Short mmCIF file of C-alpha atoms in Angstrom, two decimals:
data_model
loop_
_atom_site.label_atom_id
_atom_site.label_comp_id
_atom_site.label_asym_id
_atom_site.label_seq_id
_atom_site.Cartn_x
_atom_site.Cartn_y
_atom_site.Cartn_z
CA MET S 1 -65.36 -29.80 17.37
CA THR S 2 -65.13 -29.53 13.66
CA TYR S 3 -63.16 -29.43 10.52
CA CYS S 4 -63.77 -27.43 7.44
CA VAL S 5 -61.23 -26.39 4.91
CA GLY S 6 -61.40 -24.39 1.69
CA LEU S 7 -59.26 -23.84 -1.43
CA MET S 8 -59.04 -21.02 -3.89
CA LEU S 9 -57.20 -22.66 -6.84
CA ASN S 10 -56.78 -20.86 -10.41
CA GLU S 11 -59.28 -23.45 -11.48
CA GLY S 12 -61.82 -22.88 -8.85
CA LEU S 13 -62.97 -23.18 -5.41
CA VAL S 14 -63.09 -26.51 -3.25
CA PHE S 15 -64.85 -26.87 -0.06
CA LEU S 16 -64.84 -30.01 2.71
CA SER S 17 -66.42 -29.84 6.09
CA ASP S 18 -67.28 -32.63 8.56
CA THR S 19 -70.80 -32.80 10.33
CA ARG S 20 -69.74 -33.83 13.83
CA THR S 21 -70.80 -31.40 16.78
CA ASN S 22 -70.47 -32.27 20.51
CA ALA S 23 -71.53 -30.72 23.66
CA GLY S 24 -68.99 -32.52 25.81
CA LEU S 25 -67.76 -36.08 24.72
CA ASP S 26 -71.18 -37.67 25.51
CA ASN S 27 -73.19 -35.61 23.58
CA ILE S 28 -72.24 -36.10 20.05
CA SER S 29 -74.59 -35.00 17.24
CA ARG S 30 -74.64 -34.46 13.25
CA TYR S 31 -75.15 -31.08 11.86
CA ARG S 32 -74.57 -29.75 8.60
CA LYS S 33 -71.85 -27.02 8.56
CA MET S 34 -71.73 -26.44 5.11
CA PHE S 35 -74.37 -24.10 3.32
CA THR S 36 -74.52 -23.47 -0.47
CA TRP S 37 -76.44 -20.85 -2.74
CA GLU S 38 -76.41 -20.93 -6.24
CA VAL S 39 -78.28 -18.97 -8.74
CA PRO S 40 -76.81 -20.84 -11.78
CA GLY S 41 -74.52 -18.55 -14.03
CA GLU S 42 -75.07 -15.66 -11.82
CA ARG S 43 -73.92 -16.38 -8.39
CA ALA S 44 -72.88 -19.28 -6.32
CA ILE S 45 -71.65 -18.90 -2.59
CA VAL S 46 -70.75 -21.50 0.12
CA ALA S 47 -70.43 -20.96 3.93
CA LEU S 48 -68.79 -23.42 6.05
CA SER S 49 -69.21 -22.84 10.25
CA ALA S 50 -67.28 -23.67 13.16
CA GLY S 51 -67.65 -22.78 16.88
CA ASN S 52 -70.56 -22.30 18.89
CA LEU S 53 -73.46 -24.21 17.13
CA ALA S 54 -76.16 -21.80 18.60
CA ILE S 55 -74.04 -18.77 17.25
CA THR S 56 -73.43 -20.13 13.80
CA GLN S 57 -76.83 -21.24 13.36
CA ALA S 58 -78.16 -17.83 14.23
CA VAL S 59 -75.66 -16.19 11.87
CA MET S 60 -77.11 -18.40 9.03
CA SER S 61 -80.46 -17.75 10.05
CA THR S 62 -79.93 -14.00 9.91
CA LEU S 63 -78.42 -14.30 6.58
CA HIS S 64 -81.51 -16.45 5.17
CA GLU S 65 -83.90 -13.91 6.87
CA ALA S 66 -82.70 -11.19 4.80
CA ILE S 67 -82.82 -13.38 1.77
CA ASP S 68 -86.28 -14.07 2.22
CA ASP S 69 -87.50 -10.79 3.33
CA PRO S 70 -88.81 -8.91 0.14
CA GLU S 71 -87.89 -5.51 1.81
CA THR S 72 -84.20 -6.40 2.19
CA GLU S 73 -82.13 -3.80 0.35
CA PRO S 74 -79.94 -5.23 -2.46
CA GLY S 75 -76.87 -4.68 -0.92
CA ASN S 76 -77.92 -6.24 2.46
CA CYS S 77 -78.53 -9.62 1.02
CA ILE S 78 -75.73 -12.26 0.06
CA LEU S 79 -77.75 -13.23 -2.98
CA SER S 80 -77.85 -9.79 -4.33
CA ALA S 81 -74.77 -8.02 -2.96
CA PRO S 82 -72.72 -6.03 -5.39
CA SER S 83 -69.51 -8.08 -4.68
CA MET S 84 -68.12 -11.12 -2.47
CA PHE S 85 -66.48 -8.61 -0.48
CA ARG S 86 -69.92 -7.24 0.55
CA VAL S 87 -71.24 -10.79 1.29
CA ALA S 88 -68.33 -11.32 3.74
CA GLU S 89 -69.01 -8.06 5.34
CA LEU S 90 -72.68 -9.26 5.72
CA VAL S 91 -71.55 -12.28 7.29
CA GLY S 92 -69.44 -10.10 9.55
CA GLU S 93 -72.42 -7.84 10.61
CA ALA S 94 -74.47 -10.68 11.30
CA MET S 95 -71.92 -12.14 13.58
CA GLN S 96 -71.53 -8.91 15.32
CA LYS S 97 -75.27 -8.98 16.01
CA VAL S 98 -75.20 -12.14 17.45
CA GLN S 99 -72.30 -11.92 19.49
CA LEU S 100 -73.70 -8.73 20.93
CA LYS S 101 -76.92 -10.50 21.93
CA TYR S 102 -75.23 -13.67 23.26
CA HIS S 103 -71.76 -12.89 24.16
CA ASP S 104 -72.32 -11.28 27.72
CA THR S 105 -74.63 -13.97 28.89
CA LEU S 106 -72.75 -17.01 27.52
CA GLU S 107 -69.84 -15.65 29.32
CA GLN S 108 -71.81 -15.36 32.62
CA HIS S 109 -72.31 -19.16 32.02
CA HIS S 110 -68.71 -19.89 31.28
CA GLU S 111 -69.49 -20.95 27.85
CA SER S 112 -67.44 -19.63 24.88
CA SER S 113 -68.99 -17.68 21.95
CA ALA S 114 -66.37 -18.47 19.83
CA ALA S 115 -67.15 -19.17 16.27
CA SER S 116 -65.90 -18.59 12.75
CA ILE S 117 -67.62 -18.71 9.34
CA MET S 118 -65.54 -19.16 5.91
CA ILE S 119 -67.38 -17.82 3.04
CA GLY S 120 -66.48 -17.96 -0.56
CA GLY S 121 -67.93 -17.75 -4.19
CA GLN S 122 -68.34 -15.89 -7.02
CA ARG S 123 -70.74 -13.27 -8.76
CA LYS S 124 -71.05 -12.98 -12.21
CA GLY S 125 -68.29 -10.49 -13.49
CA GLY S 126 -66.30 -10.81 -10.32
CA ASP S 127 -63.42 -12.94 -9.27
CA GLN S 128 -63.63 -16.16 -6.84
CA ARG S 129 -62.92 -14.94 -3.42
CA LEU S 130 -62.55 -16.89 0.00
CA PHE S 131 -63.14 -15.11 3.36
CA LEU S 132 -62.66 -16.28 6.90
CA VAL S 133 -64.75 -14.23 9.40
CA TYR S 134 -63.91 -14.23 12.98
CA ALA S 135 -66.28 -13.99 15.87
CA ALA S 136 -65.72 -10.20 16.08
CA GLY S 137 -66.84 -9.85 12.62
CA ASN S 138 -63.67 -9.05 10.88
CA PHE S 139 -62.59 -11.11 8.13
CA ILE S 140 -59.15 -12.41 6.30
CA GLU S 141 -59.10 -13.23 2.89
CA ALA S 142 -57.19 -16.16 0.96
CA THR S 143 -54.45 -14.95 -1.43
CA SER S 144 -52.22 -16.82 -3.94
CA ASP S 145 -49.59 -16.88 -1.08
CA THR S 146 -51.94 -19.12 1.11
CA PRO S 147 -54.43 -20.19 -1.13
CA TYR S 148 -56.36 -22.31 1.32
CA LEU S 149 -58.31 -21.50 4.77
CA GLN S 150 -58.99 -23.94 7.66
CA ILE S 151 -61.53 -23.41 10.67
CA GLY S 152 -61.92 -25.91 13.71
CA GLU S 153 -59.27 -28.81 14.16
CA HIS S 154 -56.93 -27.50 11.59
CA LYS S 155 -53.56 -28.90 13.04
CA TYR S 156 -53.65 -32.51 12.05
CA GLY S 157 -54.77 -31.74 8.25
CA LYS S 158 -52.42 -29.10 7.64
CA PRO S 159 -48.90 -30.80 6.78
CA ILE S 160 -50.62 -32.22 3.83
CA LEU S 161 -52.06 -28.91 2.45
CA ASP S 162 -48.77 -27.14 3.05
CA ARG S 163 -47.01 -29.61 1.01
CA VAL S 164 -49.34 -29.99 -2.06
CA ILE S 165 -51.62 -27.03 -2.41
CA THR S 166 -50.52 -23.77 -4.77
CA PRO S 167 -52.63 -21.89 -6.86
CA ASP S 168 -51.80 -23.89 -9.95
CA THR S 169 -52.70 -27.32 -8.42
CA PRO S 170 -55.53 -28.80 -10.54
CA ILE S 171 -59.19 -28.82 -9.05
CA GLN S 172 -59.38 -32.60 -9.04
CA ASP S 173 -55.87 -32.52 -7.02
CA GLY S 174 -57.74 -30.19 -4.82
CA VAL S 175 -60.45 -32.20 -4.04
CA LYS S 176 -57.92 -35.18 -3.41
CA ALA S 177 -55.98 -32.94 -0.95
CA VAL S 178 -58.82 -31.74 1.13
CA LEU S 179 -60.04 -35.30 1.42
CA LEU S 180 -56.73 -36.56 2.40
CA SER S 181 -56.46 -33.57 4.81
CA MET S 182 -59.90 -34.52 6.38
CA ASP S 183 -58.76 -38.26 6.30
CA SER S 184 -55.85 -37.30 8.79
CA THR S 185 -58.03 -35.41 10.99
CA LEU S 186 -60.72 -37.89 11.11
CA ARG S 187 -58.35 -40.49 12.13
CA SER S 188 -56.45 -38.61 14.97
CA ASN S 189 -59.59 -36.69 16.41
CA LEU S 190 -62.70 -38.17 17.45
CA SER S 191 -64.34 -34.83 17.60
CA VAL S 192 -64.34 -34.79 13.65
CA GLY S 193 -66.71 -37.30 12.12
CA MET S 194 -68.44 -38.65 9.04
CA PRO S 195 -70.26 -37.85 6.78
CA LEU S 196 -68.52 -35.11 4.92
CA ASP S 197 -69.91 -32.34 2.79
CA LEU S 198 -68.24 -31.52 -0.61
CA ALA S 199 -68.67 -28.91 -2.53
CA VAL S 200 -66.88 -27.63 -5.73
CA LEU S 201 -66.97 -24.52 -8.14
CA PRO S 202 -64.94 -24.00 -11.03
CA ASP S 203 -63.78 -20.65 -12.07
CA ASP S 204 -66.03 -18.24 -13.74
CA ALA S 205 -69.03 -20.89 -13.83
CA CYS S 206 -71.05 -19.43 -11.03
CA LYS S 207 -72.46 -23.02 -10.98
CA PHE S 208 -71.50 -25.80 -8.76
CA SER S 209 -69.99 -28.67 -10.48
CA GLU S 210 -70.23 -30.85 -7.42
CA ILE S 211 -72.25 -30.66 -4.18
CA ARG S 212 -72.13 -33.94 -2.31
CA ARG S 213 -72.79 -35.71 0.98
CA ILE S 214 -69.82 -38.37 1.44
CA GLU S 215 -71.04 -41.15 3.86
CA ALA S 216 -69.20 -43.20 6.26
CA GLU S 217 -69.33 -46.00 3.89
CA ASP S 218 -68.68 -44.18 0.76
CA ARG S 219 -66.58 -46.67 -1.16
CA GLY S 220 -64.86 -43.99 -2.94
CA PHE S 221 -63.60 -42.22 0.18
CA ARG S 222 -62.79 -45.50 1.75
CA ALA S 223 -60.77 -46.72 -1.22
CA LEU S 224 -58.91 -43.28 -1.29
CA SER S 225 -58.04 -43.54 2.57
CA ASP S 226 -56.94 -47.06 2.25
CA ALA S 227 -54.94 -46.03 -0.76
CA TRP S 228 -53.31 -43.03 0.87
CA SER S 229 -52.56 -45.30 4.38
CA ASN S 230 -50.83 -47.78 2.27
CA ALA S 231 -48.99 -45.22 0.11
CA LEU S 232 -47.72 -43.51 3.49
CA ARG S 233 -46.75 -46.93 4.79
CA ASP S 234 -44.82 -47.89 1.68
CA ALA S 235 -43.02 -44.33 1.69
CA PHE S 236 -42.09 -44.65 5.12
CA ALA S 237 -40.77 -48.32 4.53
CA ASP S 238 -38.70 -46.86 1.39
CA MET S 239 -37.08 -43.79 3.43
CA PRO S 240 -33.58 -44.74 2.96
CA ASP S 241 -32.25 -46.00 6.37
CA GLU S 242 -28.69 -43.94 6.06
CA HIS S 243 -30.62 -40.29 6.69
CA CYS S 244 -31.59 -41.77 10.28
CA ASP S 245 -28.18 -43.62 10.96
CA ILE S 246 -27.68 -40.65 13.19
CA ALA S 247 -24.61 -42.44 14.65
CA ALA S 248 -23.13 -42.31 11.27
CA GLU S 249 -23.33 -38.57 10.68
CA MET J 1 -44.29 -23.87 22.54
CA THR J 2 -42.76 -27.07 22.37
CA TYR J 3 -43.03 -30.60 20.57
CA CYS J 4 -41.73 -33.53 22.26
CA VAL J 5 -42.40 -37.15 21.61
CA GLY J 6 -41.37 -40.20 23.33
CA LEU J 7 -41.86 -43.85 21.78
CA MET J 8 -42.25 -47.27 23.82
CA LEU J 9 -41.27 -49.95 21.42
CA ASN J 10 -40.41 -53.71 22.16
CA GLU J 11 -36.91 -52.65 21.21
CA GLY J 12 -36.20 -49.59 23.28
CA LEU J 13 -37.36 -46.17 24.10
CA VAL J 14 -36.96 -43.32 21.54
CA PHE J 15 -37.18 -39.60 22.35
CA LEU J 16 -37.10 -36.41 20.48
CA SER J 17 -37.72 -32.86 21.64
CA ASP J 18 -37.32 -29.43 19.78
CA THR J 19 -35.16 -26.60 21.67
CA ARG J 20 -37.67 -23.39 20.97
CA THR J 21 -39.46 -21.42 23.73
CA ASN J 22 -41.27 -18.40 23.41
CA ALA J 23 -42.83 -15.57 25.28
CA GLY J 24 -44.72 -13.99 22.58
CA LEU J 25 -43.63 -14.17 18.93
CA ASP J 26 -41.04 -11.58 19.48
CA ASN J 27 -39.16 -13.34 22.08
CA ILE J 28 -37.94 -16.45 20.70
CA SER J 29 -35.20 -18.29 22.50
CA ARG J 30 -33.41 -21.46 22.56
CA TYR J 31 -33.62 -23.90 25.42
CA ARG J 32 -33.16 -27.71 25.77
CA LYS J 33 -36.02 -29.68 26.74
CA MET J 34 -34.47 -32.84 27.11
CA PHE J 35 -32.59 -34.13 30.28
CA THR J 36 -30.58 -37.58 30.31
CA TRP J 37 -29.30 -39.42 33.38
CA GLU J 38 -27.21 -42.39 32.80
CA VAL J 39 -25.39 -44.78 35.04
CA PRO J 40 -24.30 -47.38 32.51
CA GLY J 41 -25.82 -50.82 33.04
CA GLU J 42 -27.53 -49.91 36.13
CA ARG J 43 -30.27 -47.00 35.25
CA ALA J 44 -30.92 -44.57 32.34
CA ILE J 45 -33.53 -42.12 32.45
CA VAL J 46 -34.87 -39.07 29.92
CA ALA J 47 -36.98 -36.29 30.97
CA LEU J 48 -38.69 -33.82 28.15
CA SER J 49 -40.53 -30.78 29.07
CA ALA J 50 -43.16 -28.38 27.88
CA GLY J 51 -45.19 -25.52 29.17
CA ASN J 52 -44.22 -22.79 31.41
CA LEU J 53 -40.19 -22.62 31.13
CA ALA J 54 -39.93 -21.26 34.91
CA ILE J 55 -42.14 -23.98 36.08
CA THR J 56 -40.47 -26.85 34.36
CA GLN J 57 -36.79 -25.45 35.09
CA ALA J 58 -37.80 -25.54 38.79
CA VAL J 59 -38.93 -28.99 38.53
CA MET J 60 -35.79 -30.01 36.86
CA SER J 61 -33.67 -28.26 39.54
CA THR J 62 -35.49 -29.94 42.27
CA LEU J 63 -34.57 -33.28 40.98
CA HIS J 64 -31.16 -32.25 40.39
CA GLU J 65 -30.55 -30.97 44.02
CA ALA J 66 -32.03 -34.15 45.49
CA ILE J 67 -29.44 -36.00 43.46
CA ASP J 68 -26.72 -33.94 44.70
CA ASP J 69 -27.76 -33.52 48.08
CA PRO J 70 -26.18 -36.24 49.98
CA GLU J 71 -28.73 -36.58 52.65
CA THR J 72 -31.33 -37.47 50.29
CA GLU J 73 -32.90 -40.94 51.02
CA PRO J 74 -32.63 -43.56 48.42
CA GLY J 75 -36.34 -43.52 47.53
CA ASN J 76 -36.54 -39.52 47.08
CA CYS J 77 -33.52 -39.61 44.23
CA ILE J 78 -34.49 -40.51 40.55
CA LEU J 79 -30.98 -42.24 40.42
CA SER J 80 -31.64 -44.46 43.17
CA ALA J 81 -35.31 -45.04 43.38
CA PRO J 82 -36.39 -48.41 43.28
CA SER J 83 -38.60 -48.17 40.29
CA MET J 84 -39.59 -46.07 37.24
CA PHE J 85 -42.81 -45.91 38.91
CA ARG J 86 -41.25 -44.11 41.84
CA VAL J 87 -39.38 -41.78 39.67
CA ALA J 88 -42.48 -40.65 38.05
CA GLU J 89 -43.99 -40.26 41.58
CA LEU J 90 -40.78 -37.83 42.27
CA VAL J 91 -41.26 -35.79 39.14
CA GLY J 92 -45.07 -35.39 40.03
CA GLU J 93 -44.07 -34.66 43.81
CA ALA J 94 -41.43 -31.90 42.26
CA MET J 95 -44.33 -30.41 39.91
CA GLN J 96 -46.88 -30.06 42.95
CA LYS J 97 -44.24 -28.27 45.34
CA VAL J 98 -43.41 -25.81 42.37
CA GLN J 99 -46.92 -25.33 41.30
CA LEU J 100 -48.01 -24.59 44.99
CA LYS J 101 -45.29 -21.95 45.30
CA TYR J 102 -46.22 -20.09 42.01
CA HIS J 103 -49.46 -21.16 40.52
CA ASP J 104 -51.44 -18.58 42.35
CA THR J 105 -49.08 -15.65 41.86
CA LEU J 106 -49.08 -16.73 38.31
CA GLU J 107 -52.71 -16.73 37.97
CA GLN J 108 -52.75 -13.45 39.69
CA HIS J 109 -50.63 -12.09 36.33
CA HIS J 110 -52.73 -13.82 34.04
CA GLU J 111 -50.21 -16.24 33.28
CA SER J 112 -50.56 -19.82 32.90
CA SER J 113 -48.70 -22.25 35.22
CA ALA J 114 -49.48 -25.07 32.66
CA ALA J 115 -46.60 -27.53 32.07
CA SER J 116 -46.16 -31.15 31.47
CA ILE J 117 -43.03 -33.57 31.58
CA MET J 118 -42.53 -36.74 29.92
CA ILE J 119 -40.21 -39.13 31.90
CA GLY J 120 -39.14 -42.61 30.75
CA GLY J 121 -36.29 -45.08 31.13
CA GLN J 122 -35.29 -48.38 33.00
CA ARG J 123 -33.49 -49.52 36.07
CA LYS J 124 -31.73 -52.70 35.90
CA GLY J 125 -34.04 -55.30 36.70
CA GLY J 126 -37.22 -53.61 35.83
CA ASP J 127 -38.93 -52.87 32.60
CA GLN J 128 -38.67 -49.66 30.44
CA ARG J 129 -41.38 -47.42 31.17
CA LEU J 130 -42.59 -44.24 30.02
CA PHE J 131 -44.82 -41.68 31.84
CA LEU J 132 -46.54 -38.24 31.21
CA VAL J 133 -46.67 -36.05 34.23
CA TYR J 134 -49.20 -33.44 34.49
CA ALA J 135 -49.40 -29.93 36.11
CA ALA J 136 -51.32 -31.52 38.77
CA GLY J 137 -48.29 -34.17 39.68
CA ASN J 138 -50.48 -36.95 38.34
CA PHE J 139 -49.44 -39.01 35.46
CA ILE J 140 -50.21 -41.66 32.90
CA GLU J 141 -48.30 -44.36 31.32
CA ALA J 142 -47.77 -45.55 27.64
CA THR J 143 -49.05 -48.95 27.08
CA SER J 144 -48.99 -51.42 24.32
CA ASP J 145 -52.32 -50.13 22.86
CA THR J 146 -50.78 -46.52 22.45
CA PRO J 147 -47.20 -47.00 22.47
CA TYR J 148 -46.25 -43.41 22.33
CA LEU J 149 -46.66 -40.15 24.14
CA GLN J 150 -46.64 -36.50 23.09
CA ILE J 151 -46.27 -33.01 25.00
CA GLY J 152 -46.64 -29.59 23.45
CA GLU J 153 -47.72 -28.99 19.64
CA HIS J 154 -48.66 -32.84 19.21
CA LYS J 155 -51.49 -32.50 16.57
CA TYR J 156 -49.26 -31.76 13.37
CA GLY J 157 -47.00 -34.74 14.19
CA LYS J 158 -49.85 -37.33 15.31
CA PRO J 159 -51.05 -38.68 12.26
CA ILE J 160 -47.92 -40.15 11.26
CA LEU J 161 -47.24 -42.08 14.41
CA ASP J 162 -50.94 -43.21 14.31
CA ARG J 163 -50.34 -44.91 11.00
CA VAL J 164 -46.82 -46.39 11.78
CA ILE J 165 -46.03 -46.87 15.35
CA THR J 166 -46.81 -50.23 17.00
CA PRO J 167 -44.75 -52.06 19.84
CA ASP J 168 -43.25 -54.15 17.04
CA THR J 169 -41.83 -51.02 15.01
CA PRO J 170 -38.00 -51.61 15.04
CA ILE J 171 -36.00 -49.01 16.85
CA GLN J 172 -34.70 -47.76 13.74
CA ASP J 173 -37.80 -47.06 11.94
CA GLY J 174 -38.99 -45.40 15.64
CA VAL J 175 -36.18 -43.24 14.95
CA LYS J 176 -37.48 -42.47 11.50
CA ALA J 177 -40.84 -41.69 12.59
CA VAL J 178 -40.41 -39.34 15.41
CA LEU J 179 -38.09 -37.33 12.90
CA LEU J 180 -40.82 -37.18 10.36
CA SER J 181 -43.23 -36.41 13.16
CA MET J 182 -41.33 -33.29 14.07
CA ASP J 183 -40.65 -32.58 10.30
CA SER J 184 -44.38 -32.17 9.84
CA THR J 185 -44.35 -30.04 13.16
CA LEU J 186 -41.71 -27.88 12.15
CA ARG J 187 -43.10 -27.02 8.76
CA SER J 188 -46.61 -26.14 9.85
CA ASN J 189 -45.75 -24.11 13.16
CA LEU J 190 -43.15 -21.26 13.91
CA SER J 191 -43.28 -22.18 17.60
CA VAL J 192 -41.39 -25.36 17.36
CA GLY J 193 -37.63 -24.97 16.04
CA MET J 194 -34.41 -26.67 15.21
CA PRO J 195 -31.87 -27.88 16.59
CA LEU J 196 -33.65 -31.39 18.02
CA ASP J 197 -32.32 -33.31 20.57
CA LEU J 198 -32.76 -37.24 20.13
CA ALA J 199 -31.93 -40.00 22.66
CA VAL J 200 -32.21 -43.70 22.01
CA LEU J 201 -32.27 -46.35 24.95
CA PRO J 202 -32.36 -50.25 23.79
CA ASP J 203 -34.34 -52.35 25.91
CA ASP J 204 -32.26 -53.87 28.94
CA ALA J 205 -29.15 -51.93 28.02
CA CYS J 206 -29.70 -49.15 30.52
CA LYS J 207 -27.35 -47.47 28.54
CA PHE J 208 -27.94 -44.99 25.62
CA SER J 209 -27.12 -45.97 22.01
CA GLU J 210 -27.67 -42.65 21.14
CA ILE J 211 -27.76 -38.84 22.48
CA ARG J 212 -27.26 -36.13 20.01
CA ARG J 213 -28.28 -32.97 19.00
CA ILE J 214 -29.39 -32.28 15.38
CA GLU J 215 -28.67 -29.04 14.14
CA ALA J 216 -30.73 -27.16 11.54
CA GLU J 217 -28.04 -27.80 8.99
CA ASP J 218 -27.60 -31.56 9.69
CA ARG J 219 -27.24 -33.15 6.30
CA GLY J 220 -28.99 -36.45 7.28
CA PHE J 221 -32.18 -34.75 8.81
CA ARG J 222 -32.48 -32.33 5.84
CA ALA J 223 -31.88 -35.27 3.38
CA LEU J 224 -34.72 -37.22 5.29
CA SER J 225 -37.13 -34.32 5.15
CA ASP J 226 -36.44 -33.82 1.65
CA ALA J 227 -37.11 -37.37 0.73
CA TRP J 228 -40.15 -37.79 3.00
CA SER J 229 -41.44 -34.58 1.02
CA ASN J 230 -40.63 -35.97 -2.36
CA ALA J 231 -42.27 -39.37 -1.47
CA LEU J 232 -45.51 -37.59 -0.28
CA ARG J 233 -45.75 -35.94 -3.34
CA ASP J 234 -45.09 -38.77 -5.51
CA ALA J 235 -47.74 -40.85 -3.26
CA PHE J 236 -50.12 -38.07 -3.75
CA ALA J 237 -49.53 -37.66 -7.32
CA ASP J 238 -49.83 -41.52 -7.48
CA MET J 239 -53.23 -41.59 -5.96
CA PRO J 240 -55.57 -43.13 -8.36
CA ASP J 241 -57.87 -40.38 -9.79
CA GLU J 242 -61.08 -42.25 -9.77
CA HIS J 243 -61.32 -42.29 -5.80
CA CYS J 244 -61.82 -38.54 -6.21
CA ASP J 245 -64.04 -38.71 -9.21
CA ILE J 246 -66.94 -38.08 -6.80
CA ALA J 247 -69.34 -37.62 -9.71
CA ALA J 248 -68.56 -40.75 -10.75
CA GLU J 249 -69.81 -42.77 -7.70
#
């Protein structure tokens, strides 16, 4: 499985993904699930993928081929598309094309073609936008009501996001929140694993302030993880007992 | 859906369940998912159910019919069975009988017969034990390595249990932990809903110290929930920023 999360904050976009894939519990590998494109000051885009690896890799290859092909029309390439909406459409169209090719044969082999791709970013003159493209090629967009999107094993890490993320959350707190959301997921689900990929795209910069792989032995991440564990245990120990003194109610 | 959790602590057993069932999002009802039996000082048992409601209700009815039937042999009734292991076997046998009757016709209607039942308790002279019975009638048992079991929507509420529950956890802290585990689930998943049912069975008492329904407006639960939210937000705000200052690493 996978866990990827994207935040759309007023200050900018924050993305985090793990790198574990598995075909059964006995076949675990490491694959990058975060892809970034940057024309500094002009356009910056991040894609995160979850689901059938052959499907999502084929979608990514389709997008890259369009970039590399000099005959691609501007509106059909994510690096020249006129809007982030068109970029999301291109991802959806690539997904539809790949699904058309493999969905039925995968089904014959009782394999799932389920896949999803989160795509977000900004082009100069436009707003930052964040989309989630489904296996059918359709997509939803993050809004200020729900300023984050998740794909893969999203449940473990959702409570912390629900509690702390609003559009006004500072970008630094957003980084903290996605790292803690990932930490909860890593602790409870073996199918999500280190290292992590982090990307931060400040609003209107069209240039990443951060693209970084966080390795298992990363001291900063381990310190954060330990500090959060201790803080949670302390908060738990400090919970006033009378609230649980059910008999006394 | 459902969320039920059971803890097996050295000091005793703690059980908590929600009461929401749904057949689609537009058909939400309230059903008790916790069932308790007590012969004070002799035997106390709790069952928690998740999955297809018709299946789990039929299993419960089967167990109750055996209790009510004066011709039931002692080993075939959960209130006279010689061990908690035999009690778990009886639940598994009832599950197999019900699945045999309905599994195929449910499948014809593309409905799932998936169901699981947690069963725990103690009979005088025996140890406290806690089991999870699957739809196939087989079951696993909680041990000191993993002193809790969950059924239904278990992912949201797992991180807090993984962090704080050990066999040495005092029973009062166990109550706190299951309430917070449920609180995280309630906040993130609409298919789990108030009111809650709580049961506490101290070790070697064979008598419940607590069986209580916690209503949505319960002041103690709401105070605990608010205190936990505040504590988490404070803990989050207090996380030292340098751990997230990824660029500085």
